[in-house]
Amino acid sequence: MNQLADTAGFDRRASWMAEHLAPRKLLALGQWLVTFGLCAFLVVPVVMSIMAGLTVNYFRGISSGLTLRWLVQVWTQYHGSVFLSLEVAAATLAVTLLTGVPAAYALARSKTRWARIVEELIVLPIALPGLASALALIVVYGGITAFRMSVWFIVVGHVVFTLPFMVRAVAAVAASADLRTLEEGAASLGATFAQRFFTVVLPNLKPGIVAGALAVVTLSVGEFNLTWMLHTPETKTLPVGLADTYASLRIEVGSAYTILFFAMTMPLLVAMQRLGGGQVELMRRADAAHGAADKNE
C-alpha cells in the first residue's frame, strides 16, 4: 500500500510539473528570443556602419579590402571638431557644477511650494525641442555679434539643456541622504556653514554629482539639434561634423566619422553604467545596514 501511495504521489508531482513548468520554459524561451531579436535589430546596423568605415568600398563589402584611409581622412578634416566638442563639454560641465549643485542643494533643503515651482522651471528645457530652445537664444542674444560668433554661445545652449540633469541627479541624492540631520549634527559641534558644506554636504552628494557630471558630458558631446542652430562655420562640433560627412554622399566617410564618435562617447556610457551599478550596490548595502540596525534596536 505504501508503495502504491508513493507511486501515485510521484505521478501527481510529475503531472503537475509537466502542466506548469513546461509553459514557463516556453515563456522564458520566448522572452529570450524576443530579447535577442531586439538586440540584433539594434546592434547589426551599428556593426554594419562600423564595417562601412573600414572597407575600401562599402558596396563591394569586405571583399574590397579593409583600410584606415577613411578614418585618417576624417581625422585630418574634422579633428578640430573633436577638440572643440571636448572644450564645449568641459565648459558646460564646469558651469553646471558651479550652478547646478548649489541649486540642487537649496531645492532639496527647501520644502516650500516655490522650491517645487523653481524645480519645474529648471526642468522645462527638457520638454522643449532643442530647435525651439536654440531659436529662443538666438532671438534674445543673437544681436550681440561677438557672443553669437563665439563658442560660449553654444556652451550657454548646452548649459540650458543639461542643467536639469545635474540638478535632478544631485537633488535625488540630497533628498535621500537626509542632509538636514547631518548638518544639524555638524552645527552642534561648532562647524560653520562653509565647513558643513564642504566636509558634510559635498561628500554625501558625491554619487549624484558624479552621475550628473557623466550625464552632462555625454549629452553635451552628442547634442545635435540645439548645436546645429547655434553653431557657425568656426564653431562646428562633433555631431554637426557628423551630419556634414553624411551630406557628402560618401557613406564610407560618414561611417568612419561614426567610428570616431563612438570612440568618444562609448567610454562615457560605460562609465555611467558602471557608476549606476555601483550606486545600486551602495544603496543596497545601506538598506541592509539600516535593516540590521532596526533589528538590533
PDB file of C-alpha atoms in Angstrom:
ATOM      1  CA  MET A   1       0.000   0.000   0.000  1.00  0.00           C
ATOM      2  CA  ASN A   2       2.775   2.410   0.857  1.00  0.00           C
ATOM      3  CA  GLN A   3       4.460   1.679  -2.463  1.00  0.00           C
ATOM      4  CA  LEU A   4       1.217   2.349  -4.317  1.00  0.00           C
ATOM      5  CA  ALA A   5       0.762   5.645  -2.438  1.00  0.00           C
ATOM      6  CA  ASP A   6       4.322   6.708  -3.196  1.00  0.00           C
ATOM      7  CA  THR A   7       3.858   5.835  -6.850  1.00  0.00           C
ATOM      8  CA  ALA A   8       0.603   7.781  -7.023  1.00  0.00           C
ATOM      9  CA  GLY A   9       2.239  10.775  -5.335  1.00  0.00           C
ATOM     10  CA  PHE A  10       5.133  10.676  -7.764  1.00  0.00           C
ATOM     11  CA  ASP A  11       2.751  10.512 -10.694  1.00  0.00           C
ATOM     12  CA  ARG A  12       0.844  13.529  -9.386  1.00  0.00           C
ATOM     13  CA  ARG A  13       4.040  15.564  -8.945  1.00  0.00           C
ATOM     14  CA  ALA A  14       5.231  14.603 -12.408  1.00  0.00           C
ATOM     15  CA  SER A  15       1.881  15.567 -13.881  1.00  0.00           C
ATOM     16  CA  TRP A  16       1.906  18.914 -12.058  1.00  0.00           C
ATOM     17  CA  MET A  17       5.448  19.663 -13.259  1.00  0.00           C
ATOM     18  CA  ALA A  18       4.512  18.795 -16.829  1.00  0.00           C
ATOM     19  CA  GLU A  19       1.475  21.068 -16.684  1.00  0.00           C
ATOM     20  CA  HIS A  20       3.116  24.075 -15.016  1.00  0.00           C
ATOM     21  CA  LEU A  21       6.838  24.022 -15.750  1.00  0.00           C
ATOM     22  CA  ALA A  22       6.589  23.374 -19.487  1.00  0.00           C
ATOM     23  CA  PRO A  23       4.602  26.580 -20.171  1.00  0.00           C
ATOM     24  CA  ARG A  24       7.075  28.540 -18.011  1.00  0.00           C
ATOM     25  CA  LYS A  25      10.007  27.186 -20.004  1.00  0.00           C
ATOM     26  CA  LEU A  26       8.292  28.092 -23.250  1.00  0.00           C
ATOM     27  CA  LEU A  27       7.541  31.579 -21.919  1.00  0.00           C
ATOM     28  CA  ALA A  28      11.160  32.071 -20.801  1.00  0.00           C
ATOM     29  CA  LEU A  29      12.422  30.820 -24.175  1.00  0.00           C
ATOM     30  CA  GLY A  30      10.080  33.235 -25.955  1.00  0.00           C
ATOM     31  CA  GLN A  31      11.316  36.134 -23.817  1.00  0.00           C
ATOM     32  CA  TRP A  32      14.943  35.300 -24.617  1.00  0.00           C
ATOM     33  CA  LEU A  33      14.184  35.058 -28.332  1.00  0.00           C
ATOM     34  CA  VAL A  34      12.448  38.449 -28.310  1.00  0.00           C
ATOM     35  CA  THR A  35      15.359  39.980 -26.358  1.00  0.00           C
ATOM     36  CA  PHE A  36      17.970  38.604 -28.743  1.00  0.00           C
ATOM     37  CA  GLY A  37      15.880  39.701 -31.721  1.00  0.00           C
ATOM     38  CA  LEU A  38      15.665  43.280 -30.420  1.00  0.00           C
ATOM     39  CA  CYS A  39      19.405  43.339 -29.648  1.00  0.00           C
ATOM     40  CA  ALA A  40      20.185  42.123 -33.160  1.00  0.00           C
ATOM     41  CA  PHE A  41      17.812  44.720 -34.610  1.00  0.00           C
ATOM     42  CA  LEU A  42      19.706  47.480 -32.780  1.00  0.00           C
ATOM     43  CA  VAL A  43      23.278  46.175 -32.938  1.00  0.00           C
ATOM     44  CA  VAL A  44      23.505  44.894 -36.516  1.00  0.00           C
ATOM     45  CA  PRO A  45      23.103  48.379 -38.119  1.00  0.00           C
ATOM     46  CA  VAL A  46      25.822  49.739 -35.830  1.00  0.00           C
ATOM     47  CA  VAL A  47      28.179  46.919 -36.775  1.00  0.00           C
ATOM     48  CA  MET A  48      27.429  47.431 -40.464  1.00  0.00           C
ATOM     49  CA  SER A  49      28.114  51.157 -40.143  1.00  0.00           C
ATOM     50  CA  ILE A  50      31.447  50.485 -38.459  1.00  0.00           C
ATOM     51  CA  MET A  51      32.415  47.983 -41.146  1.00  0.00           C
ATOM     52  CA  ALA A  52      31.490  50.535 -43.830  1.00  0.00           C
ATOM     53  CA  GLY A  53      34.043  52.924 -42.370  1.00  0.00           C
ATOM     54  CA  LEU A  54      36.759  50.295 -42.539  1.00  0.00           C
ATOM     55  CA  THR A  55      36.178  48.916 -46.055  1.00  0.00           C
ATOM     56  CA  VAL A  56      37.642  50.255 -49.286  1.00  0.00           C
ATOM     57  CA  ASN A  57      34.240  50.213 -50.989  1.00  0.00           C
ATOM     58  CA  TYR A  58      31.027  49.812 -48.994  1.00  0.00           C
ATOM     59  CA  PHE A  59      29.002  48.478 -51.935  1.00  0.00           C
ATOM     60  CA  ARG A  60      31.531  45.704 -52.598  1.00  0.00           C
ATOM     61  CA  GLY A  61      31.819  44.878 -48.905  1.00  0.00           C
ATOM     62  CA  ILE A  62      34.756  43.259 -47.134  1.00  0.00           C
ATOM     63  CA  SER A  63      35.835  41.654 -50.412  1.00  0.00           C
ATOM     64  CA  SER A  64      37.106  45.101 -51.489  1.00  0.00           C
ATOM     65  CA  GLY A  65      39.570  45.030 -48.580  1.00  0.00           C
ATOM     66  CA  LEU A  66      39.968  46.777 -45.237  1.00  0.00           C
ATOM     67  CA  THR A  67      41.514  50.208 -44.860  1.00  0.00           C
ATOM     68  CA  LEU A  68      42.077  53.019 -42.374  1.00  0.00           C
ATOM     69  CA  ARG A  69      42.031  55.577 -45.169  1.00  0.00           C
ATOM     70  CA  TRP A  70      38.615  56.960 -44.269  1.00  0.00           C
ATOM     71  CA  LEU A  71      39.468  57.295 -40.574  1.00  0.00           C
ATOM     72  CA  VAL A  72      42.646  59.195 -41.447  1.00  0.00           C
ATOM     73  CA  GLN A  73      40.689  61.444 -43.810  1.00  0.00           C
ATOM     74  CA  VAL A  74      38.019  62.179 -41.209  1.00  0.00           C
ATOM     75  CA  TRP A  75      40.606  62.893 -38.514  1.00  0.00           C
ATOM     76  CA  THR A  76      42.532  65.192 -40.846  1.00  0.00           C
ATOM     77  CA  GLN A  77      39.434  67.188 -41.798  1.00  0.00           C
ATOM     78  CA  TYR A  78      37.475  67.169 -38.552  1.00  0.00           C
ATOM     79  CA  HIS A  79      39.905  66.751 -35.640  1.00  0.00           C
ATOM     80  CA  GLY A  80      39.203  70.388 -34.771  1.00  0.00           C
ATOM     81  CA  SER A  81      35.548  69.460 -34.201  1.00  0.00           C
ATOM     82  CA  VAL A  82      36.624  66.707 -31.801  1.00  0.00           C
ATOM     83  CA  PHE A  83      38.678  69.049 -29.639  1.00  0.00           C
ATOM     84  CA  LEU A  84      36.001  71.741 -29.829  1.00  0.00           C
ATOM     85  CA  SER A  85      33.372  69.274 -28.613  1.00  0.00           C
ATOM     86  CA  LEU A  86      35.586  68.343 -25.676  1.00  0.00           C
ATOM     87  CA  GLU A  87      36.123  72.021 -24.842  1.00  0.00           C
ATOM     88  CA  VAL A  88      32.391  72.727 -25.001  1.00  0.00           C
ATOM     89  CA  ALA A  89      31.630  69.680 -22.845  1.00  0.00           C
ATOM     90  CA  ALA A  90      34.258  70.692 -20.259  1.00  0.00           C
ATOM     91  CA  ALA A  91      32.978  74.279 -20.102  1.00  0.00           C
ATOM     92  CA  THR A  92      29.373  73.037 -19.863  1.00  0.00           C
ATOM     93  CA  LEU A  93      30.334  70.695 -17.039  1.00  0.00           C
ATOM     94  CA  ALA A  94      32.107  73.476 -15.131  1.00  0.00           C
ATOM     95  CA  VAL A  95      29.108  75.810 -15.368  1.00  0.00           C
ATOM     96  CA  THR A  96      26.561  73.131 -14.432  1.00  0.00           C
ATOM     97  CA  LEU A  97      28.659  72.094 -11.426  1.00  0.00           C
ATOM     98  CA  LEU A  98      29.000  75.671 -10.169  1.00  0.00           C
ATOM     99  CA  THR A  99      25.296  76.413 -10.613  1.00  0.00           C
ATOM    100  CA  GLY A 100      23.536  73.051 -10.502  1.00  0.00           C
ATOM    101  CA  VAL A 101      24.991  71.623  -7.283  1.00  0.00           C
ATOM    102  CA  PRO A 102      24.125  74.644  -5.077  1.00  0.00           C
ATOM    103  CA  ALA A 103      20.699  74.859  -6.737  1.00  0.00           C
ATOM    104  CA  ALA A 104      20.002  71.173  -6.097  1.00  0.00           C
ATOM    105  CA  TYR A 105      21.176  71.530  -2.501  1.00  0.00           C
ATOM    106  CA  ALA A 106      18.891  74.509  -1.913  1.00  0.00           C
ATOM    107  CA  LEU A 107      15.909  72.794  -3.570  1.00  0.00           C
ATOM    108  CA  ALA A 108      16.432  69.612  -1.537  1.00  0.00           C
ATOM    109  CA  ARG A 109      16.532  71.526   1.741  1.00  0.00           C
ATOM    110  CA  SER A 110      13.564  73.718   0.959  1.00  0.00           C
ATOM    111  CA  LYS A 111      10.092  72.303   1.473  1.00  0.00           C
ATOM    112  CA  THR A 112       8.187  75.323   0.163  1.00  0.00           C
ATOM    113  CA  ARG A 113       5.899  75.433  -2.833  1.00  0.00           C
ATOM    114  CA  TRP A 114       8.167  77.978  -4.513  1.00  0.00           C
ATOM    115  CA  ALA A 115      11.026  75.497  -4.470  1.00  0.00           C
ATOM    116  CA  ARG A 116       8.878  72.983  -6.375  1.00  0.00           C
ATOM    117  CA  ILE A 117       7.932  75.683  -8.905  1.00  0.00           C
ATOM    118  CA  VAL A 118      11.591  76.585  -9.444  1.00  0.00           C
ATOM    119  CA  GLU A 119      12.413  72.897  -9.856  1.00  0.00           C
ATOM    120  CA  GLU A 120       9.772  72.530 -12.566  1.00  0.00           C
ATOM    121  CA  LEU A 121      11.058  75.641 -14.346  1.00  0.00           C
ATOM    122  CA  ILE A 122      14.592  74.249 -14.356  1.00  0.00           C
ATOM    123  CA  VAL A 123      13.355  71.024 -15.955  1.00  0.00           C
ATOM    124  CA  LEU A 124      11.289  72.907 -18.564  1.00  0.00           C
ATOM    125  CA  PRO A 125      14.035  72.952 -21.277  1.00  0.00           C
ATOM    126  CA  ILE A 126      13.878  69.147 -21.447  1.00  0.00           C
ATOM    127  CA  ALA A 127      10.243  69.337 -22.538  1.00  0.00           C
ATOM    128  CA  LEU A 128      11.048  71.783 -25.345  1.00  0.00           C
ATOM    129  CA  PRO A 129      12.595  70.731 -28.662  1.00  0.00           C
ATOM    130  CA  GLY A 130      16.252  71.682 -28.949  1.00  0.00           C
ATOM    131  CA  LEU A 131      15.493  73.800 -32.001  1.00  0.00           C
ATOM    132  CA  ALA A 132      12.976  75.848 -30.007  1.00  0.00           C
ATOM    133  CA  SER A 133      15.475  76.500 -27.219  1.00  0.00           C
ATOM    134  CA  ALA A 134      18.148  77.460 -29.750  1.00  0.00           C
ATOM    135  CA  LEU A 135      15.780  79.807 -31.543  1.00  0.00           C
ATOM    136  CA  ALA A 136      14.920  81.490 -28.243  1.00  0.00           C
ATOM    137  CA  LEU A 137      18.623  82.063 -27.505  1.00  0.00           C
ATOM    138  CA  ILE A 138      19.178  83.494 -30.987  1.00  0.00           C
ATOM    139  CA  VAL A 139      16.208  85.848 -30.665  1.00  0.00           C
ATOM    140  CA  VAL A 140      17.358  87.152 -27.267  1.00  0.00           C
ATOM    141  CA  TYR A 141      21.158  87.182 -27.639  1.00  0.00           C
ATOM    142  CA  GLY A 142      21.720  86.917 -31.394  1.00  0.00           C
ATOM    143  CA  GLY A 143      22.192  90.683 -31.675  1.00  0.00           C
ATOM    144  CA  ILE A 144      25.393  90.520 -29.615  1.00  0.00           C
ATOM    145  CA  THR A 145      27.696  89.686 -32.529  1.00  0.00           C
ATOM    146  CA  ALA A 146      30.829  88.798 -30.558  1.00  0.00           C
ATOM    147  CA  PHE A 147      28.838  86.496 -28.268  1.00  0.00           C
ATOM    148  CA  ARG A 148      26.863  84.997 -31.160  1.00  0.00           C
ATOM    149  CA  MET A 149      30.029  84.059 -33.071  1.00  0.00           C
ATOM    150  CA  SER A 150      31.884  82.646 -30.070  1.00  0.00           C
ATOM    151  CA  VAL A 151      31.898  79.105 -28.733  1.00  0.00           C
ATOM    152  CA  TRP A 152      30.342  80.381 -25.496  1.00  0.00           C
ATOM    153  CA  PHE A 153      27.052  80.777 -27.318  1.00  0.00           C
ATOM    154  CA  ILE A 154      26.975  77.009 -27.793  1.00  0.00           C
ATOM    155  CA  VAL A 155      28.082  76.487 -24.188  1.00  0.00           C
ATOM    156  CA  VAL A 156      25.120  78.537 -22.954  1.00  0.00           C
ATOM    157  CA  GLY A 157      22.763  76.420 -25.037  1.00  0.00           C
ATOM    158  CA  HIS A 158      24.280  73.213 -23.684  1.00  0.00           C
ATOM    159  CA  VAL A 159      24.024  74.503 -20.106  1.00  0.00           C
ATOM    160  CA  VAL A 160      20.326  75.260 -20.601  1.00  0.00           C
ATOM    161  CA  PHE A 161      19.805  71.735 -21.942  1.00  0.00           C
ATOM    162  CA  THR A 162      21.938  69.763 -19.452  1.00  0.00           C
ATOM    163  CA  LEU A 163      21.437  71.709 -16.207  1.00  0.00           C
ATOM    164  CA  PRO A 164      18.194  69.833 -15.343  1.00  0.00           C
ATOM    165  CA  PHE A 165      20.059  66.512 -15.411  1.00  0.00           C
ATOM    166  CA  MET A 166      22.657  67.769 -12.956  1.00  0.00           C
ATOM    167  CA  VAL A 167      20.052  69.300 -10.656  1.00  0.00           C
ATOM    168  CA  ARG A 168      17.823  66.208 -10.656  1.00  0.00           C
ATOM    169  CA  ALA A 169      20.715  63.790 -10.023  1.00  0.00           C
ATOM    170  CA  VAL A 170      22.124  65.804  -7.123  1.00  0.00           C
ATOM    171  CA  ALA A 171      18.721  66.666  -5.643  1.00  0.00           C
ATOM    172  CA  ALA A 172      17.700  62.992  -5.603  1.00  0.00           C
ATOM    173  CA  VAL A 173      20.809  62.041  -3.610  1.00  0.00           C
ATOM    174  CA  ALA A 174      20.391  65.053  -1.321  1.00  0.00           C
ATOM    175  CA  ALA A 175      16.797  64.100  -0.543  1.00  0.00           C
ATOM    176  CA  SER A 176      17.734  60.508   0.331  1.00  0.00           C
ATOM    177  CA  ALA A 177      20.788  61.452   2.437  1.00  0.00           C
ATOM    178  CA  ASP A 178      18.794  63.482   4.997  1.00  0.00           C
ATOM    179  CA  LEU A 179      21.268  66.354   4.844  1.00  0.00           C
ATOM    180  CA  ARG A 180      19.334  68.468   7.331  1.00  0.00           C
ATOM    181  CA  THR A 181      20.004  65.979  10.131  1.00  0.00           C
ATOM    182  CA  LEU A 182      23.676  65.647   9.207  1.00  0.00           C
ATOM    183  CA  GLU A 183      24.135  69.421   9.094  1.00  0.00           C
ATOM    184  CA  GLU A 184      22.411  69.899  12.423  1.00  0.00           C
ATOM    185  CA  GLY A 185      24.783  67.380  13.958  1.00  0.00           C
ATOM    186  CA  ALA A 186      27.806  69.167  12.483  1.00  0.00           C
ATOM    187  CA  ALA A 187      26.465  72.549  13.593  1.00  0.00           C
ATOM    188  CA  SER A 188      26.045  71.268  17.149  1.00  0.00           C
ATOM    189  CA  LEU A 189      29.770  70.503  17.105  1.00  0.00           C
ATOM    190  CA  GLY A 190      30.565  74.096  16.128  1.00  0.00           C
ATOM    191  CA  ALA A 191      31.030  73.721  12.351  1.00  0.00           C
ATOM    192  CA  THR A 192      30.395  76.837  10.279  1.00  0.00           C
ATOM    193  CA  PHE A 193      28.224  76.809   7.148  1.00  0.00           C
ATOM    194  CA  ALA A 194      31.286  76.592   4.877  1.00  0.00           C
ATOM    195  CA  GLN A 195      32.711  73.723   6.919  1.00  0.00           C
ATOM    196  CA  ARG A 196      29.394  71.886   6.858  1.00  0.00           C
ATOM    197  CA  PHE A 197      29.009  72.371   3.105  1.00  0.00           C
ATOM    198  CA  PHE A 198      32.498  71.209   2.121  1.00  0.00           C
ATOM    199  CA  THR A 199      33.016  68.467   4.719  1.00  0.00           C
ATOM    200  CA  VAL A 200      29.496  67.096   5.162  1.00  0.00           C
ATOM    201  CA  VAL A 201      27.253  68.080   2.259  1.00  0.00           C
ATOM    202  CA  LEU A 202      29.566  67.627  -0.738  1.00  0.00           C
ATOM    203  CA  PRO A 203      30.918  64.186   0.311  1.00  0.00           C
ATOM    204  CA  ASN A 204      27.353  62.920   0.718  1.00  0.00           C
ATOM    205  CA  LEU A 205      26.353  64.414  -2.644  1.00  0.00           C
ATOM    206  CA  LYS A 206      29.292  62.841  -4.467  1.00  0.00           C
ATOM    207  CA  PRO A 207      27.318  59.972  -6.116  1.00  0.00           C
ATOM    208  CA  GLY A 208      24.769  62.423  -7.519  1.00  0.00           C
ATOM    209  CA  ILE A 209      27.463  64.863  -8.642  1.00  0.00           C
ATOM    210  CA  VAL A 210      29.394  62.153 -10.489  1.00  0.00           C
ATOM    211  CA  ALA A 211      26.240  60.766 -12.120  1.00  0.00           C
ATOM    212  CA  GLY A 212      25.129  64.243 -13.145  1.00  0.00           C
ATOM    213  CA  ALA A 213      28.600  65.078 -14.480  1.00  0.00           C
ATOM    214  CA  LEU A 214      28.665  61.977 -16.682  1.00  0.00           C
ATOM    215  CA  ALA A 215      25.192  62.759 -17.980  1.00  0.00           C
ATOM    216  CA  VAL A 216      26.146  66.364 -18.745  1.00  0.00           C
ATOM    217  CA  VAL A 217      29.340  65.436 -20.610  1.00  0.00           C
ATOM    218  CA  THR A 218      27.659  62.648 -22.596  1.00  0.00           C
ATOM    219  CA  LEU A 219      24.699  64.805 -23.590  1.00  0.00           C
ATOM    220  CA  SER A 220      26.918  67.771 -24.460  1.00  0.00           C
ATOM    221  CA  VAL A 221      29.189  65.716 -26.714  1.00  0.00           C
ATOM    222  CA  GLY A 222      26.252  64.151 -28.557  1.00  0.00           C
ATOM    223  CA  GLU A 223      23.838  67.109 -28.743  1.00  0.00           C
ATOM    224  CA  PHE A 224      22.959  67.945 -32.366  1.00  0.00           C
ATOM    225  CA  ASN A 225      19.615  69.759 -32.741  1.00  0.00           C
ATOM    226  CA  LEU A 226      20.424  72.684 -30.485  1.00  0.00           C
ATOM    227  CA  THR A 227      24.062  72.850 -31.610  1.00  0.00           C
ATOM    228  CA  TRP A 228      23.134  72.814 -35.287  1.00  0.00           C
ATOM    229  CA  MET A 229      21.105  76.002 -34.817  1.00  0.00           C
ATOM    230  CA  LEU A 230      23.719  77.752 -32.673  1.00  0.00           C
ATOM    231  CA  HIS A 231      26.953  76.834 -34.475  1.00  0.00           C
ATOM    232  CA  THR A 232      28.874  78.887 -37.024  1.00  0.00           C
ATOM    233  CA  PRO A 233      31.473  77.677 -39.569  1.00  0.00           C
ATOM    234  CA  GLU A 234      34.110  78.388 -36.916  1.00  0.00           C
ATOM    235  CA  THR A 235      32.289  76.578 -34.096  1.00  0.00           C
ATOM    236  CA  LYS A 236      31.432  73.217 -35.625  1.00  0.00           C
ATOM    237  CA  THR A 237      31.179  70.444 -33.010  1.00  0.00           C
ATOM    238  CA  LEU A 238      31.349  66.679 -33.424  1.00  0.00           C
ATOM    239  CA  PRO A 239      27.647  65.960 -34.164  1.00  0.00           C
ATOM    240  CA  VAL A 240      27.467  68.799 -36.693  1.00  0.00           C
ATOM    241  CA  GLY A 241      30.573  67.465 -38.401  1.00  0.00           C
ATOM    242  CA  LEU A 242      28.953  64.024 -38.475  1.00  0.00           C
ATOM    243  CA  ALA A 243      25.952  65.464 -40.300  1.00  0.00           C
ATOM    244  CA  ASP A 244      28.288  67.159 -42.782  1.00  0.00           C
ATOM    245  CA  THR A 245      30.087  63.899 -43.551  1.00  0.00           C
ATOM    246  CA  TYR A 246      26.825  62.111 -44.310  1.00  0.00           C
ATOM    247  CA  ALA A 247      25.788  65.042 -46.506  1.00  0.00           C
ATOM    248  CA  SER A 248      28.939  64.432 -48.570  1.00  0.00           C
ATOM    249  CA  LEU A 249      27.190  61.367 -50.066  1.00  0.00           C
ATOM    250  CA  ARG A 250      30.242  59.191 -49.338  1.00  0.00           C
ATOM    251  CA  ILE A 251      28.981  56.616 -46.874  1.00  0.00           C
ATOM    252  CA  GLU A 252      32.490  55.382 -46.028  1.00  0.00           C
ATOM    253  CA  VAL A 253      33.463  58.849 -44.784  1.00  0.00           C
ATOM    254  CA  GLY A 254      30.285  59.205 -42.728  1.00  0.00           C
ATOM    255  CA  SER A 255      30.750  55.737 -41.241  1.00  0.00           C
ATOM    256  CA  ALA A 256      34.372  56.493 -40.361  1.00  0.00           C
ATOM    257  CA  TYR A 257      33.181  59.616 -38.566  1.00  0.00           C
ATOM    258  CA  THR A 258      30.667  57.425 -36.732  1.00  0.00           C
ATOM    259  CA  ILE A 259      33.557  55.250 -35.513  1.00  0.00           C
ATOM    260  CA  LEU A 260      35.280  58.369 -34.209  1.00  0.00           C
ATOM    261  CA  PHE A 261      32.076  59.432 -32.500  1.00  0.00           C
ATOM    262  CA  PHE A 262      31.715  56.014 -30.847  1.00  0.00           C
ATOM    263  CA  ALA A 263      35.322  56.141 -29.675  1.00  0.00           C
ATOM    264  CA  MET A 264      34.489  59.320 -27.750  1.00  0.00           C
ATOM    265  CA  THR A 265      31.046  58.501 -26.394  1.00  0.00           C
ATOM    266  CA  MET A 266      31.256  54.788 -25.537  1.00  0.00           C
ATOM    267  CA  PRO A 267      33.750  55.205 -22.660  1.00  0.00           C
ATOM    268  CA  LEU A 268      31.409  57.787 -21.143  1.00  0.00           C
ATOM    269  CA  LEU A 269      28.418  55.464 -21.478  1.00  0.00           C
ATOM    270  CA  VAL A 270      30.346  52.560 -19.940  1.00  0.00           C
ATOM    271  CA  ALA A 271      31.444  54.776 -17.064  1.00  0.00           C
ATOM    272  CA  MET A 272      27.841  55.854 -16.484  1.00  0.00           C
ATOM    273  CA  GLN A 273      26.663  52.236 -16.494  1.00  0.00           C
ATOM    274  CA  ARG A 274      29.333  51.189 -14.001  1.00  0.00           C
ATOM    275  CA  LEU A 275      28.525  54.163 -11.808  1.00  0.00           C
ATOM    276  CA  GLY A 276      24.844  53.260 -11.859  1.00  0.00           C
ATOM    277  CA  GLY A 277      25.675  49.700 -10.807  1.00  0.00           C
ATOM    278  CA  GLY A 278      27.912  50.992  -8.034  1.00  0.00           C
ATOM    279  CA  GLN A 279      25.201  53.308  -6.735  1.00  0.00           C
ATOM    280  CA  VAL A 280      22.678  50.454  -6.700  1.00  0.00           C
ATOM    281  CA  GLU A 281      25.131  48.333  -4.688  1.00  0.00           C
ATOM    282  CA  LEU A 282      25.773  51.171  -2.230  1.00  0.00           C
ATOM    283  CA  MET A 283      22.056  51.741  -1.752  1.00  0.00           C
ATOM    284  CA  ARG A 284      21.512  48.004  -1.231  1.00  0.00           C
ATOM    285  CA  ARG A 285      24.241  47.870   1.416  1.00  0.00           C
ATOM    286  CA  ALA A 286      22.872  50.987   3.105  1.00  0.00           C
ATOM    287  CA  ASP A 287      19.373  49.486   3.243  1.00  0.00           C
ATOM    288  CA  ALA A 288      20.803  46.262   4.664  1.00  0.00           C
ATOM    289  CA  ALA A 289      22.709  48.216   7.320  1.00  0.00           C
ATOM    290  CA  HIS A 290      19.611  50.206   8.281  1.00  0.00           C
ATOM    291  CA  GLY A 291      17.606  46.992   8.468  1.00  0.00           C
ATOM    292  CA  ALA A 292      20.193  45.371  10.732  1.00  0.00           C
ATOM    293  CA  ALA A 293      20.263  48.460  12.947  1.00  0.00           C
ATOM    294  CA  ASP A 294      16.474  48.434  13.251  1.00  0.00           C
ATOM    295  CA  LYS A 295      16.517  44.758  14.267  1.00  0.00           C
ATOM    296  CA  ASN A 296      19.163  45.402  16.918  1.00  0.00           C
ATOM    297  CA  GLU A 297      17.059  48.174  18.378  1.00  0.00           C
TER     298      GLU A 297
END
